[in-house]
PDB file of C-alpha atoms in Angstrom:
ATOM      1  CA  HIS A 137      -9.716 -16.367 -13.811  1.00 76.00           C
ATOM      2  CA  ARG A 138     -10.905 -14.379 -16.804  1.00 79.00           C
ATOM      3  CA  LEU A 139     -14.240 -14.672 -18.563  1.00 82.00           C
ATOM      4  CA  SER A 140     -14.478 -13.402 -22.147  1.00 84.00           C
ATOM      5  CA  LEU A 141     -17.758 -13.735 -24.086  1.00 84.00           C
ATOM      6  CA  THR A 142     -18.905 -12.349 -27.475  1.00 83.00           C
ATOM      7  CA  TRP A 143     -22.335 -12.544 -29.062  1.00 80.00           C
ATOM      8  CA  SER A 144     -24.464 -11.269 -31.908  1.00 76.00           C
ATOM      9  CA  ALA A 145     -28.180 -10.769 -32.565  1.00 72.00           C
ATOM     10  CA  PRO A 146     -28.665 -11.391 -36.316  1.00 71.00           C
ATOM     11  CA  TRP A 147     -32.450 -11.665 -35.905  1.00 69.00           C
ATOM     12  CA  LEU A 148     -32.598  -7.947 -35.110  1.00 68.00           C
ATOM     13  CA  ALA A 149     -31.540  -6.954 -38.653  1.00 64.00           C
ATOM     14  CA  PRO A 150     -28.324  -5.400 -39.892  1.00 66.00           C
ATOM     15  CA  GLY A 151     -28.862  -2.052 -38.124  1.00 68.00           C
ATOM     16  CA  ALA A 152     -27.100  -0.741 -35.040  1.00 82.00           C
ATOM     17  CA  VAL A 153     -27.717  -3.089 -32.147  1.00 86.00           C
ATOM     18  CA  TRP A 154     -27.333  -2.148 -28.488  1.00 87.00           C
ATOM     19  CA  TYR A 155     -26.589  -4.692 -25.757  1.00 88.00           C
ATOM     20  CA  GLN A 156     -26.746  -4.732 -22.011  1.00 91.00           C
ATOM     21  CA  SER A 157     -25.510  -7.516 -19.803  1.00 90.00           C
ATOM     22  CA  ARG A 158     -25.060  -8.643 -16.246  1.00 93.00           C
ATOM     23  CA  VAL A 159     -23.113 -11.402 -14.492  1.00 91.00           C
ATOM     24  CA  SER A 160     -24.855 -12.818 -11.420  1.00 89.00           C
ATOM     25  CA  PRO A 161     -23.981 -12.818  -8.548  1.00 90.00           C
ATOM     26  CA  LEU A 162     -21.455 -10.056  -9.355  1.00 86.00           C
ATOM     27  CA  GLN A 163     -24.116  -7.591 -10.586  1.00 86.00           C
ATOM     28  CA  ARG A 164     -27.705  -7.137  -9.507  1.00 90.00           C
ATOM     29  CA  ASP A 165     -28.729  -4.934 -12.400  1.00 92.00           C
ATOM     30  CA  PHE A 166     -27.849  -4.823 -16.051  1.00 91.00           C
ATOM     31  CA  GLY A 167     -24.831  -2.699 -16.902  1.00 89.00           C
ATOM     32  CA  PRO A 168     -24.953   0.375 -19.177  1.00 90.00           C
ATOM     33  CA  ALA A 169     -26.009  -0.181 -22.786  1.00 88.00           C
ATOM     34  CA  SER A 170     -23.193  -0.561 -25.300  1.00 86.00           C
ATOM     35  CA  ARG A 171     -22.718  -1.406 -28.975  1.00 83.00           C
ATOM     36  CA  THR A 172     -19.879  -3.790 -28.003  1.00 82.00           C
ATOM     37  CA  PRO A 173     -21.062  -7.382 -28.599  1.00 84.00           C
ATOM     38  CA  GLY A 174     -19.253  -8.963 -25.652  1.00 86.00           C
ATOM     39  CA  ILE A 175     -17.917  -8.689 -22.120  1.00 87.00           C
ATOM     40  CA  GLU A 176     -14.695  -9.407 -20.295  1.00 87.00           C
ATOM     41  CA  VAL A 177     -14.629 -10.039 -16.584  1.00 87.00           C
ATOM     42  CA  GLU A 178     -11.270 -10.244 -14.752  1.00 86.00           C
ATOM     43  CA  ASN A 179     -10.352 -11.907 -11.448  1.00 84.00           C
ATOM     44  CA  LEU A 180     -13.256 -14.311 -11.227  1.00 83.00           C
ATOM     45  CA  GLY A 181     -13.046 -16.689  -8.337  1.00 84.00           C
ATOM     46  CA  PRO A 182     -14.140 -20.291  -8.679  1.00 87.00           C
ATOM     47  CA  GLY A 183     -17.892 -20.846  -8.664  1.00 88.00           C
ATOM     48  CA  ARG A 184     -21.106 -20.688 -10.748  1.00 91.00           C
ATOM     49  CA  TYR A 185     -22.066 -17.556 -12.651  1.00 91.00           C
ATOM     50  CA  ARG A 186     -25.080 -16.675 -14.815  1.00 92.00           C
ATOM     51  CA  VAL A 187     -24.492 -14.329 -17.734  1.00 92.00           C
ATOM     52  CA  GLU A 188     -27.587 -12.554 -19.126  1.00 92.00           C
ATOM     53  CA  VAL A 189     -27.639 -10.436 -22.295  1.00 92.00           C
ATOM     54  CA  GLU A 190     -30.453  -8.275 -23.676  1.00 90.00           C
ATOM     55  CA  ALA A 191     -30.420  -6.577 -27.095  1.00 88.00           C
ATOM     56  CA  ARG A 192     -32.424  -3.902 -28.937  1.00 86.00           C
ATOM     57  CA  LEU A 193     -32.212  -1.945 -32.161  1.00 84.00           C
ATOM     58  CA  GLU A 194     -31.041   1.611 -31.939  1.00 83.00           C
ATOM     59  CA  GLY A 195     -34.034   3.855 -31.345  1.00 81.00           C
ATOM     60  CA  GLU A 196     -36.263   1.033 -30.058  1.00 83.00           C
ATOM     61  CA  PRO A 197     -37.511   1.439 -26.477  1.00 88.00           C
ATOM     62  CA  THR A 198     -37.828  -2.251 -25.515  1.00 89.00           C
ATOM     63  CA  TRP A 199     -35.164  -4.815 -24.895  1.00 89.00           C
ATOM     64  CA  SER A 200     -35.342  -8.415 -26.048  1.00 87.00           C
ATOM     65  CA  GLN A 201     -35.886 -11.242 -23.611  1.00 88.00           C
ATOM     66  CA  PRO A 202     -32.531 -11.942 -21.892  1.00 90.00           C
ATOM     67  CA  LEU A 203     -30.453 -14.832 -23.141  1.00 87.00           C
ATOM     68  CA  ARG A 204     -28.901 -16.753 -20.278  1.00 91.00           C
ATOM     69  CA  LEU A 205     -25.698 -18.740 -20.086  1.00 89.00           C
ATOM     70  CA  GLU A 206     -24.573 -20.693 -17.016  1.00 91.00           C
ATOM     71  CA  VAL A 207     -20.790 -20.649 -16.554  1.00 89.00           C
ATOM     72  CA  GLU A 208     -18.835 -22.630 -14.011  1.00 87.00           C
ATOM     73  CA  VAL A 209     -15.310 -21.489 -13.210  1.00 85.00           C
ATOM     74  CA  ALA A 210     -13.180 -24.348 -11.926  1.00 82.00           C
ATOM     75  CA  PRO A 211     -10.715 -23.606  -9.156  1.00 82.00           C
ATOM     76  CA  ARG A 212      -7.004 -23.519  -9.899  1.00 78.00           C
ATOM     77  CA  ALA A 213      -4.959 -26.282  -8.323  1.00 79.00           C
ATOM     78  CA  TRP A 214      -3.874 -24.141  -5.358  1.00 75.00           C
ATOM     79  CA  GLU A 215      -7.462 -22.996  -4.760  1.00 77.00           C
ATOM     80  CA  THR A 216      -8.745 -26.481  -3.987  1.00 80.00           C
ATOM     81  CA  TRP A 217      -9.315 -27.704  -0.451  1.00 83.00           C
ATOM     82  CA  TRP A 218      -6.817 -30.553  -0.820  1.00 85.00           C
ATOM     83  CA  ALA A 219      -4.051 -28.186  -2.000  1.00 85.00           C
ATOM     84  CA  ARG A 220      -4.703 -25.860   0.921  1.00 87.00           C
ATOM     85  CA  GLY A 221      -4.717 -28.843   3.268  1.00 90.00           C
ATOM     86  CA  ALA A 222      -1.431 -30.081   1.808  1.00 90.00           C
ATOM     87  CA  LEU A 223       0.082 -26.611   2.194  1.00 91.00           C
ATOM     88  CA  LEU A 224      -1.093 -26.479   5.789  1.00 93.00           C
ATOM     89  CA  MET A 225       0.410 -29.922   6.438  1.00 94.00           C
ATOM     90  CA  LEU A 226       3.712 -28.787   4.911  1.00 94.00           C
ATOM     91  CA  ALA A 227       3.734 -25.727   7.155  1.00 94.00           C
ATOM     92  CA  VAL A 228       3.006 -27.862  10.230  1.00 95.00           C
ATOM     93  CA  LEU A 229       5.731 -30.350   9.274  1.00 95.00           C
ATOM     94  CA  ALA A 230       8.210 -27.513   8.670  1.00 95.00           C
ATOM     95  CA  ALA A 231       7.417 -25.998  12.067  1.00 96.00           C
ATOM     96  CA  PHE A 232       7.682 -29.407  13.726  1.00 96.00           C
ATOM     97  CA  GLY A 233      11.030 -30.042  12.002  1.00 95.00           C
ATOM     98  CA  ALA A 234      12.348 -26.638  13.050  1.00 96.00           C
ATOM     99  CA  VAL A 235      11.332 -27.259  16.669  1.00 96.00           C
ATOM    100  CA  ARG A 236      12.979 -30.716  16.628  1.00 96.00           C
ATOM    101  CA  LEU A 237      16.213 -29.326  15.173  1.00 96.00           C
ATOM    102  CA  ARG A 238      16.282 -26.508  17.709  1.00 96.00           C
ATOM    103  CA  THR A 239      15.532 -28.903  20.579  1.00 96.00           C
ATOM    104  CA  ARG A 240      18.267 -31.288  19.429  1.00 96.00           C
ATOM    105  CA  HIS A 241      20.747 -28.401  19.183  1.00 96.00           C
ATOM    106  CA  LEU A 242      19.813 -27.108  22.654  1.00 96.00           C
ATOM    107  CA  ARG A 243      20.045 -30.604  24.166  1.00 96.00           C
ATOM    108  CA  ARG A 244      23.513 -31.095  22.652  1.00 96.00           C
ATOM    109  CA  ARG A 245      24.592 -27.674  23.924  1.00 96.00           C
ATOM    110  CA  ALA A 246      23.268 -28.471  27.436  1.00 95.00           C
ATOM    111  CA  GLU A 247      25.232 -31.737  27.432  1.00 96.00           C
ATOM    112  CA  GLU A 248      28.407 -29.882  26.377  1.00 95.00           C
ATOM    113  CA  LEU A 249      27.916 -27.311  29.138  1.00 96.00           C
ATOM    114  CA  GLN A 250      27.225 -30.022  31.719  1.00 95.00           C
ATOM    115  CA  ALA A 251      30.406 -31.860  30.700  1.00 94.00           C
ATOM    116  CA  ALA A 252      32.373 -28.598  30.966  1.00 93.00           C
ATOM    117  CA  VAL A 253      30.960 -27.948  34.450  1.00 92.00           C
ATOM    118  CA  GLU A 254      31.819 -31.483  35.527  1.00 89.00           C
ATOM    119  CA  ARG A 255      35.384 -31.107  34.168  1.00 87.00           C
ATOM    120  CA  GLU A 256      35.826 -27.841  36.039  1.00 84.00           C
ATOM    121  CA  LEU A 257      34.414 -29.307  39.238  1.00 81.00           C
ATOM    122  CA  ALA A 258      36.783 -32.263  38.952  1.00 78.00           C
ATOM    123  CA  ASP A 259      39.718 -29.842  38.700  1.00 72.00           C
ATOM    124  CA  THR A 260      38.522 -27.730  41.623  1.00 70.00           C
ATOM    125  CA  LYS A 261      39.794 -28.436  45.113  1.00 67.00           C
ATOM    126  CA  VAL A 262      37.319 -27.517  47.805  1.00 68.00           C
ATOM    127  CA  LEU A 263      38.030 -27.252  51.528  1.00 69.00           C
ATOM    128  CA  ARG A 264      35.174 -28.670  53.580  1.00 71.00           C
ATOM    129  CA  GLY A 265      34.412 -29.530  57.152  1.00 74.00           C
ATOM    130  CA  LEU A 266      35.940 -28.286  60.405  1.00 79.00           C
ATOM    131  CA  LEU A 267      39.437 -26.886  60.243  1.00 80.00           C
ATOM    132  CA  PRO A 268      41.254 -26.973  63.617  1.00 86.00           C
ATOM    133  CA  ILE A 269      43.225 -23.727  63.997  1.00 85.00           C
ATOM    134  CA  CYS A 270      45.303 -22.407  66.881  1.00 86.00           C
ATOM    135  CA  SER A 271      43.678 -19.323  68.380  1.00 84.00           C
ATOM    136  CA  SER A 272      47.078 -17.820  69.175  1.00 83.00           C
ATOM    137  CA  CYS A 273      49.510 -18.513  66.287  1.00 84.00           C
ATOM    138  CA  LYS A 274      46.839 -19.450  63.708  1.00 83.00           C
ATOM    139  CA  LYS A 275      48.544 -22.725  62.705  1.00 89.00           C
ATOM    140  CA  VAL A 276      46.264 -25.431  61.305  1.00 87.00           C
ATOM    141  CA  ARG A 277      46.231 -29.121  62.311  1.00 88.00           C
ATOM    142  CA  ASP A 278      46.009 -31.476  59.297  1.00 83.00           C
ATOM    143  CA  ASP A 279      44.456 -34.969  59.169  1.00 80.00           C
ATOM    144  CA  SER A 280      47.736 -36.535  60.328  1.00 85.00           C
ATOM    145  CA  GLY A 281      47.845 -34.368  63.460  1.00 86.00           C
ATOM    146  CA  TYR A 282      50.711 -32.092  62.306  1.00 88.00           C
ATOM    147  CA  TRP A 283      50.512 -28.345  62.800  1.00 91.00           C
ATOM    148  CA  SER A 284      51.488 -26.095  59.862  1.00 89.00           C
ATOM    149  CA  GLN A 285      51.112 -22.496  58.760  1.00 89.00           C
ATOM    150  CA  ILE A 286      47.611 -21.762  57.436  1.00 85.00           C
ATOM    151  CA  GLU A 287      49.102 -20.609  54.111  1.00 84.00           C
ATOM    152  CA  SER A 288      50.873 -23.954  53.608  1.00 84.00           C
ATOM    153  CA  TYR A 289      47.757 -25.922  54.492  1.00 84.00           C
ATOM    154  CA  ILE A 290      45.520 -23.956  52.124  1.00 81.00           C
ATOM    155  CA  ARG A 291      48.107 -24.061  49.313  1.00 81.00           C
ATOM    156  CA  GLU A 292      48.333 -27.890  49.610  1.00 81.00           C
ATOM    157  CA  HIS A 293      44.567 -28.415  49.762  1.00 77.00           C
ATOM    158  CA  SER A 294      43.437 -25.888  47.136  1.00 77.00           C
ATOM    159  CA  GLU A 295      44.674 -23.945  44.164  1.00 76.00           C
ATOM    160  CA  ALA A 296      44.919 -20.683  46.119  1.00 80.00           C
ATOM    161  CA  GLU A 297      48.174 -18.743  46.285  1.00 82.00           C
ATOM    162  CA  PHE A 298      49.102 -16.119  48.874  1.00 81.00           C
ATOM    163  CA  SER A 299      50.807 -12.768  48.834  1.00 82.00           C
ATOM    164  CA  HIS A 300      51.696 -11.133  52.125  1.00 81.00           C
ATOM    165  CA  GLY A 301      51.221  -7.639  53.438  1.00 84.00           C
ATOM    166  CA  LEU A 302      50.267  -5.866  56.665  1.00 83.00           C
ATOM    167  CA  CYS A 303      46.914  -4.561  57.677  1.00 84.00           C
ATOM    168  CA  PRO A 304      46.808  -0.958  59.034  1.00 83.00           C
ATOM    169  CA  GLY A 305      46.410  -2.138  62.647  1.00 85.00           C
ATOM    170  CA  CYS A 306      49.460  -4.430  62.509  1.00 86.00           C
ATOM    171  CA  MET A 307      51.418  -1.733  60.667  1.00 85.00           C
ATOM    172  CA  LYS A 308      50.836   0.720  63.542  1.00 86.00           C
ATOM    173  CA  GLU A 309      51.714  -1.916  66.143  1.00 87.00           C
ATOM    174  CA  LEU A 310      54.826  -3.330  64.454  1.00 88.00           C
ATOM    175  CA  TYR A 311      56.150  -0.276  62.575  1.00 88.00           C
ATOM    176  CA  PRO A 312      54.730   2.834  64.277  1.00 88.00           C
ATOM    177  CA  ASP A 313      57.259   5.255  62.658  1.00 87.00           C
ATOM    178  CA  PHE A 314      56.536   3.972  59.138  1.00 84.00           C
ATOM    179  CA  ALA A 315      52.778   3.906  59.766  1.00 80.00           C
ATOM    180  CA  ALA A 316      52.806   7.571  60.887  1.00 83.00           C
ATOM    181  CA  LYS A 317      54.370   8.608  57.528  1.00 83.00           C
ATOM    182  CA  GLN A 318      51.696   6.837  55.485  1.00 79.00           C
ATOM    183  CA  ARG A 319      48.796   8.912  54.234  1.00 73.00           C
ATOM    184  CA  PRO A 320      45.459   7.546  55.359  1.00 67.00           C
ATOM    185  CA  ARG A 321      43.292   6.108  52.556  1.00 66.00           C
ATOM    186  CA  GLU A 322      39.960   7.733  52.076  1.00 58.00           C
TER     187      GLU A 322
END
């Protein structure tokens, strides 16, 4: 807010008139004397102010009795308590809305992930329980009582595939000449 006041003191005669003023509660004391018949005050907040002006003729030692003017500066719309309350409510509602949207998005994403996990689990074959295996030839007995190679059993009951090779111990036992030519792995 801006306060702009002008005045005159015609009772002091047509000579050079000096003025001093103060705006309470902004100033405790009168400001410096000036020949300017007015004041301008910038950036006034809402509230009550008292403007006091004293005058004197140039060369006179005493000032006149101060003239007083009460001024009330009304708050702007956004400076009122209801506007600030409304702004606060809007901020709270915006935050609440953002949290709800984020929660809804996360819930939907969790449901999608759960469905994906369930689909993958449905496609997964899992071997469970005791698996009877021959301690000599390593054949496995199925639920019907038939004995089959462990690779065949696992391939039928899971999605695993096999590739065959020889471990170093079997290589030495079955193919000693070939095993001797191999360089040991470090």
